[in-house]
CSV table of C-alpha atoms and ligand atoms in Angstrom, one decimal:
chain,number,residue,atom,x,y,z
L,1,MET,CA,145.1,-13.5,162.9
L,2,SER,CA,144.2,-16.4,161.0
L,3,THR,CA,142.7,-16.4,157.0
L,4,VAL,CA,138.5,-16.8,156.6
L,5,GLU,CA,136.9,-17.7,153.4
L,6,ALA,CA,135.2,-15.0,152.1
L,7,ASN,CA,131.6,-14.7,153.4
L,8,VAL,CA,132.5,-17.7,155.7
L,9,GLU,CA,131.4,-15.9,158.8
L,10,VAL,CA,133.5,-18.1,162.1
L,11,ALA,CA,133.4,-17.7,165.9
L,12,GLY,CA,136.1,-16.4,167.5
L,13,ASN,CA,136.1,-16.1,171.1
L,14,PRO,CA,133.4,-18.0,172.7
L,15,VAL,CA,130.6,-15.4,174.1
L,16,PRO,CA,129.0,-15.9,177.3
L,17,GLU,CA,125.7,-18.1,177.4
L,18,GLY,CA,122.8,-15.7,178.0
L,19,ASN,CA,124.6,-12.9,175.8
L,20,ASP,CA,123.5,-11.1,173.0
L,21,LEU,CA,126.7,-10.2,171.8
L,22,GLU,CA,128.0,-12.2,168.7
L,23,ILE,CA,131.6,-11.9,167.6
L,24,THR,CA,132.8,-12.8,164.2
L,25,GLU,CA,136.4,-12.9,162.4
L,26,ALA,CA,137.8,-10.7,159.9
L,27,ARG,CA,138.9,-12.6,156.6
L,28,ASN,CA,141.5,-11.2,154.8
L,29,ALA,CA,141.2,-9.0,151.4
L,30,ARG,CA,143.8,-7.7,149.3
L,31,VAL,CA,143.3,-3.9,148.3
L,32,GLY,CA,146.1,-3.1,145.8
L,33,ASP,CA,149.4,-4.3,147.5
L,34,ILE,CA,148.2,-4.2,151.0
L,35,THR,CA,146.3,-7.0,152.8
L,36,VAL,CA,143.7,-6.0,155.2
L,37,ARG,CA,141.0,-7.2,157.9
L,38,ARG,CA,137.4,-6.9,156.1
L,39,MET,CA,135.3,-7.2,159.0
L,40,LEU,CA,131.9,-6.2,157.3
L,41,PRO,CA,129.5,-6.9,155.2
L,42,LEU,CA,129.2,-10.3,156.3
L,43,ARG,CA,127.3,-12.8,154.5
L,44,LEU,CA,124.6,-12.6,157.5
L,45,ARG,CA,125.3,-8.9,158.1
L,46,ARG,CA,125.6,-6.7,155.2
L,47,SER,CA,125.0,-3.4,157.5
L,48,VAL,CA,125.4,-2.2,161.0
L,49,GLY,CA,123.3,1.2,161.2
L,50,ALA,CA,124.1,2.3,157.8
L,51,TRP,CA,127.8,1.1,158.0
L,52,CYS,CA,128.4,-1.0,155.4
L,53,PHE,CA,132.0,-1.5,154.7
L,54,ILE,CA,134.8,-2.2,157.4
L,55,ASP,CA,138.4,-2.7,156.4
L,56,HIS,CA,141.6,-2.2,159.1
L,57,TYR,CA,144.9,-2.6,158.3
L,58,GLY,CA,148.1,-2.2,159.5
L,59,PRO,CA,150.3,-1.1,161.1
L,60,MET,CA,152.4,-1.8,158.5
L,61,ASP,CA,156.2,-1.2,157.4
L,62,VAL,CA,156.2,1.4,154.5
L,63,ASP,CA,159.6,2.6,154.9
L,64,GLY,CA,161.2,3.0,151.3
L,65,VAL,CA,158.1,1.3,149.7
L,66,ALA,CA,155.6,2.9,147.8
L,67,GLY,CA,153.2,2.2,150.6
L,68,MET,CA,149.4,2.6,149.6
L,69,ASN,CA,148.3,3.4,146.0
L,70,VAL,CA,144.8,2.9,145.1
L,71,PRO,CA,144.4,3.9,141.7
L,72,PRO,CA,141.2,6.3,140.9
L,73,HIS,CA,138.0,4.6,141.0
L,74,PRO,CA,134.3,5.4,141.4
L,75,HIS,CA,131.7,5.6,144.2
L,76,ILE,CA,128.3,5.6,144.2
L,77,GLY,CA,125.5,5.8,146.8
L,78,LEU,CA,127.9,5.5,149.8
L,79,GLN,CA,130.2,8.2,152.3
L,80,THR,CA,134.0,7.0,152.6
L,81,VAL,CA,135.6,7.5,156.1
L,82,THR,CA,139.4,7.5,156.2
L,83,TRP,CA,141.0,7.2,159.4
L,84,LEU,CA,144.6,6.6,160.6
L,85,LEU,CA,145.8,5.7,163.5
L,86,SER,CA,149.6,6.2,162.3
L,87,GLY,CA,151.1,7.5,158.9
L,88,ASN,CA,149.7,9.3,156.7
L,89,VAL,CA,147.9,9.2,153.1
L,90,LEU,CA,146.7,11.5,150.1
L,91,HIS,CA,143.6,11.6,148.7
L,92,ARG,CA,142.4,13.2,145.5
L,93,ASP,CA,139.3,13.3,144.1
L,94,SER,CA,137.0,14.4,141.0
L,95,LEU,CA,136.2,17.3,142.4
L,96,GLY,CA,139.4,18.6,142.7
L,97,SER,CA,140.0,18.0,146.2
L,98,GLU,CA,143.6,17.0,147.3
L,99,GLN,CA,144.2,16.6,150.9
L,100,LEU,CA,146.8,15.0,153.4
L,101,ILE,CA,145.2,13.4,156.0
L,102,ARG,CA,147.1,12.2,159.5
L,103,PRO,CA,145.7,10.7,162.7
L,104,GLY,CA,143.3,12.1,164.6
L,105,GLN,CA,142.1,13.7,161.5
L,106,LEU,CA,138.8,12.9,159.5
L,107,ASN,CA,138.3,12.7,155.8
L,108,LEU,CA,135.0,12.6,154.8
L,109,MET,CA,133.8,11.9,151.1
L,110,THR,CA,129.9,11.6,150.3
L,111,SER,CA,129.9,10.4,146.6
L,112,GLY,CA,126.3,10.9,146.3
L,113,ARG,CA,125.6,9.9,142.9
L,114,GLY,CA,129.5,9.8,141.8
L,115,ILE,CA,132.7,10.6,142.0
L,116,ALA,CA,135.9,9.4,141.9
L,117,HIS,CA,139.0,9.5,143.6
L,118,ALA,CA,142.4,8.3,144.2
L,119,GLU,CA,144.3,7.2,147.9
L,120,GLU,CA,148.1,7.0,148.2
L,121,SER,CA,151.2,7.1,150.5
L,122,PRO,CA,152.6,10.6,149.4
L,123,ALA,CA,155.9,10.6,147.7
L,124,GLU,CA,157.7,11.7,151.3
L,125,HIS,CA,155.6,9.1,154.0
L,126,ASP,CA,155.7,8.2,157.5
L,127,PRO,CA,157.6,4.7,158.0
L,128,THR,CA,154.2,3.0,159.4
L,129,LEU,CA,151.2,2.7,158.1
L,130,HIS,CA,147.9,1.7,160.1
L,131,GLY,CA,144.2,2.7,159.6
L,132,VAL,CA,140.8,1.9,158.8
L,133,GLN,CA,138.8,2.4,155.4
L,134,LEU,CA,134.6,2.7,156.5
L,135,TRP,CA,131.7,3.1,154.3
L,136,VAL,CA,128.1,4.6,155.3
L,137,ALA,CA,125.4,3.9,152.5
L,138,LEU,CA,123.1,7.1,152.0
L,139,PRO,CA,119.9,5.9,152.7
L,140,ASP,CA,117.6,6.1,149.6
L,141,ALA,CA,116.0,9.6,149.8
L,142,SER,CA,119.9,11.1,149.6
L,143,ARG,CA,121.5,8.6,147.7
L,144,HIS,CA,121.5,11.0,144.8
L,145,VAL,CA,123.0,13.9,146.5
L,146,ASP,CA,126.0,16.1,145.2
L,147,PRO,CA,129.1,14.1,145.4
L,148,ALA,CA,131.2,16.7,148.8
L,149,PHE,CA,134.5,15.8,150.4
L,150,GLU,CA,135.3,17.2,153.5
L,151,HIS,CA,138.2,17.4,156.0
L,152,HIS,CA,138.2,17.7,159.6
L,153,GLY,CA,141.4,18.3,161.1
L,154,GLU,CA,140.3,18.3,164.6
L,155,LEU,CA,137.3,16.4,166.5
L,156,PRO,CA,136.0,16.6,169.8
L,157,ALA,CA,137.2,14.6,172.3
L,158,THR,CA,135.6,13.3,175.6
L,159,GLY,CA,137.4,11.4,178.6
L,160,LEU,CA,135.6,8.7,180.3
L,161,GLY,CA,137.4,5.9,182.9
L,162,GLY,CA,140.5,6.5,181.3
L,163,PHE,CA,139.5,6.3,177.9
L,164,VAL,CA,140.2,9.5,175.5
L,165,ILE,CA,136.9,9.0,173.4
L,166,THR,CA,137.1,11.3,169.6
L,167,VAL,CA,133.8,11.4,167.9
L,168,LEU,CA,134.4,11.0,164.3
L,169,VAL,CA,130.8,11.1,163.3
L,170,GLY,CA,127.6,11.6,165.3
L,171,GLU,CA,127.2,11.7,169.2
L,172,LEU,CA,128.9,9.6,171.9
L,173,ALA,CA,129.5,10.7,176.0
L,174,GLY,CA,128.5,14.0,175.6
L,175,ALA,CA,130.8,15.3,172.5
L,176,ALA,CA,129.2,15.3,168.7
L,177,SER,CA,131.2,15.5,165.6
L,178,PRO,CA,130.7,18.4,162.8
L,179,ALA,CA,130.9,15.7,160.5
L,180,THR,CA,128.0,15.4,157.4
L,181,THR,CA,125.4,12.5,158.0
L,182,PHE,CA,122.5,11.1,156.1
L,183,SER,CA,121.1,8.8,159.0
L,184,PRO,CA,121.4,8.6,162.9
L,185,ILE,CA,124.5,6.9,163.1
L,186,VAL,CA,127.7,7.0,165.6
L,187,GLY,CA,131.7,6.6,164.8
L,188,ALA,CA,134.1,7.2,167.6
L,189,GLN,CA,137.7,6.1,168.9
L,190,LEU,CA,137.9,4.8,172.3
L,191,SER,CA,142.1,5.0,173.5
L,192,ALA,CA,143.4,3.9,176.7
L,193,THR,CA,146.1,6.4,176.8
L,194,GLY,CA,149.1,6.2,179.3
L,195,ARG,CA,146.9,4.1,181.7
L,196,PRO,CA,144.1,1.2,181.7
L,197,ALA,CA,140.8,2.2,181.3
L,198,SER,CA,137.1,0.9,181.9
L,199,CYS,CA,133.7,2.1,181.9
L,200,PRO,CA,130.2,1.4,181.6
L,201,LEU,CA,129.8,3.0,177.9
L,202,PRO,CA,126.5,4.8,177.3
L,203,LEU,CA,124.8,3.6,173.7
L,204,ARG,CA,121.6,4.7,172.3
L,205,PRO,CA,119.1,1.7,172.9
L,206,ASP,CA,117.4,2.9,169.1
L,207,TYR,CA,121.6,2.2,167.7
L,208,GLU,CA,122.9,-1.5,166.8
L,209,HIS,CA,126.7,-1.1,167.4
L,210,VAL,CA,129.9,-2.9,166.6
L,211,LEU,CA,133.2,-2.3,168.1
L,212,PHE,CA,136.8,-3.5,167.4
L,213,VAL,CA,140.0,-3.3,168.6
L,214,VAL,CA,142.7,-1.4,166.3
L,215,THR,CA,145.7,-2.0,168.6
L,216,GLY,CA,146.2,-3.7,171.9
L,217,GLN,CA,143.2,-5.5,173.4
L,218,ALA,CA,140.1,-4.7,175.6
L,219,SER,CA,137.1,-6.7,177.0
L,220,ALA,CA,133.3,-5.5,176.8
L,221,ASN,CA,130.8,-7.3,178.9
L,222,GLY,CA,133.2,-9.9,179.7
L,223,VAL,CA,134.1,-10.7,176.0
L,224,GLN,CA,137.6,-10.7,174.9
L,225,LEU,CA,138.8,-8.6,172.2
L,226,ALA,CA,141.9,-8.6,169.7
L,227,PRO,CA,142.5,-7.2,166.3
L,228,GLY,CA,140.2,-9.5,163.5
L,229,HIS,CA,137.1,-9.6,166.0
L,230,LEU,CA,134.3,-7.6,165.2
L,231,LEU,CA,131.9,-7.4,168.3
L,232,TYR,CA,128.1,-6.8,167.7
L,233,SER,CA,125.6,-5.6,169.9
L,234,PRO,CA,122.0,-5.5,169.0
L,235,ALA,CA,119.7,-2.3,169.3
L,236,GLY,CA,118.2,-2.3,172.6
L,237,ARG,CA,121.5,-2.1,174.7
L,238,HIS,CA,121.9,1.1,177.2
L,239,GLU,CA,125.8,0.4,177.7
L,240,LEU,CA,128.9,-1.8,177.4
L,241,ALA,CA,131.1,-2.6,179.9
L,242,LEU,CA,134.5,-1.8,178.5
L,243,ALA,CA,138.0,-2.2,179.7
L,244,ALA,CA,141.8,-2.0,178.2
L,245,PRO,CA,145.0,-2.0,179.0
L,246,SER,CA,147.2,1.1,178.4
L,247,GLY,CA,148.0,1.7,174.7
L,248,SER,CA,144.8,-0.5,173.2
L,249,THR,CA,142.6,1.7,170.8
L,250,LEU,CA,139.1,0.7,170.0
L,251,ILE,CA,136.7,1.8,167.4
L,252,LEU,CA,133.1,1.8,168.1
L,253,LEU,CA,130.6,2.3,165.0
L,254,GLY,CA,126.8,2.2,165.5
L,255,GLY,CA,123.4,3.6,164.1
L,256,GLU,CA,119.6,2.6,163.5
L,257,PRO,CA,119.1,-0.4,161.6
L,258,LEU,CA,118.9,0.5,158.0
L,259,ARG,CA,115.9,-0.7,157.2
L,260,GLU,CA,116.9,-1.2,153.3
L,261,GLN,CA,117.9,-3.9,151.2
L,262,LEU,CA,121.8,-3.0,149.9
L,263,LEU,CA,123.0,-4.1,146.6
L,264,MET,CA,126.8,-3.7,146.3
L,265,TRP,CA,129.2,-4.5,143.7
L,266,TRP,CA,132.7,-3.2,143.9
L,267,ASN,CA,132.7,0.1,144.7
L,268,PHE,CA,129.1,0.7,144.4
L,269,VAL,CA,126.5,0.5,146.5
L,270,ALA,CA,123.0,0.7,145.2
L,271,ARG,CA,119.6,-1.0,145.4
L,272,THR,CA,119.3,-2.7,141.7
L,273,PRO,CA,121.3,-4.6,139.2
L,274,ALA,CA,120.3,-2.2,136.8
L,275,GLU,CA,121.7,0.7,138.6
L,276,ILE,CA,125.6,-1.4,139.4
L,277,GLY,CA,125.2,-1.9,135.4
L,278,ALA,CA,125.1,1.6,134.6
L,279,ALA,CA,127.4,2.6,137.2
L,280,ALA,CA,129.8,0.2,135.7
L,281,ALA,CA,129.4,1.2,132.1
L,282,ALA,CA,129.4,5.5,133.2
L,283,TRP,CA,132.9,4.5,134.7
L,284,ARG,CA,134.0,2.8,131.7
L,285,ALA,CA,132.9,5.6,129.4
L,286,GLY,CA,134.8,8.1,131.4
L,287,ASP,CA,131.5,10.0,133.1
L,288,PHE,CA,132.8,10.2,137.1
L,289,GLY,CA,135.6,12.9,136.0
L,290,SER,CA,139.3,12.4,136.0
L,291,VAL,CA,141.4,12.6,139.4
L,292,GLY,CA,143.9,15.3,138.7
L,293,GLY,CA,147.3,14.9,139.7
L,294,TYR,CA,147.4,11.1,140.2
L,295,ARG,CA,150.2,9.9,138.0
L,296,GLY,CA,149.1,6.7,136.6
L,297,ASP,CA,145.8,4.5,135.2
L,298,PRO,CA,142.5,4.4,136.9
L,299,LEU,CA,140.9,1.0,138.0
L,300,PRO,CA,139.4,-0.9,135.8
L,301,ALA,CA,135.9,-2.5,136.4
L,302,PRO,CA,135.7,-6.0,137.2
L,303,PRO,CA,133.7,-8.2,134.9
L,304,LEU,CA,129.9,-7.7,135.2
L,305,ASP,CA,127.6,-10.1,134.6
L,306,VAL,CA,124.7,-7.9,135.0
L,307,ALA,CA,122.0,-11.2,135.2
L,308,ARG,CA,124.0,-12.8,138.0
L,309,LEU,CA,123.8,-9.7,140.2
L,310,LYS,CA,121.4,-11.1,142.8
L,311,ARG,CA,118.9,-8.6,144.5
L,312,PRO,CA,119.7,-9.1,148.3
L,313,ARG,CA,117.4,-11.2,150.3
J,1,MN,MN1,137.3,4.2,147.7
């Protein structure tokens, strides 16, 4: 995967003429010791539905090393969605939650008005780590709700044209996730397990979508996709012609276009610079509560110049 400067969008594979699909290429970012493929936000696209952040990391060898170690840090205004393809990660938060997550399981943390959490590879961890970290912006009416954490050990799955479709949030192809949502969204994993898969994937035309490959490769309406490519499909589409060789896995995210201007800084999703400033001050003052059980210091907030925080266009 090539490295792309922050917030610069680069055309990936060519999109056939007359097609309203778009491709952008991930840029590399660092999260602790881990390099991730950051696919959202983009300079020209801050969110897709309410999805406002997409990191894909691994697969990486973490045998005999610390692996993931993200010290306690705060969030406001969002839900974090943790999904693994391989390995295991331990979540702890300021509500007292402590939860190990494995592939096929969902950790969903609703920050609401404020929560702090830490994520790390457990002391005895699997040798490979591979996953995605996603954020969902809470709509204005819900962004001050109480913080909450939920773990779903099993999720509904269905089959379509050789794909095993596991629904993380929302509903797809007749399967519905029990995960709590605050706006109309969908998130699903599509795996071609054991044989090549192909299908017309039904989409809600009132949703916009993104699709990306986490393992193997795929094509969507004739556009070739590899890890690091993000395919965007605007609202109005009823289906995508998907095909993937055996062993490939894709992630589909979508939702009703969010008609709200988000202001994102560090781990905060807000609407105004004043809210960001208040959240940063609250974190420095210790007002988010402590994350029990984590050995080490919390993450300091980066320097913030509120006057330079621009309102989104
Ligand atoms: Mn976090």
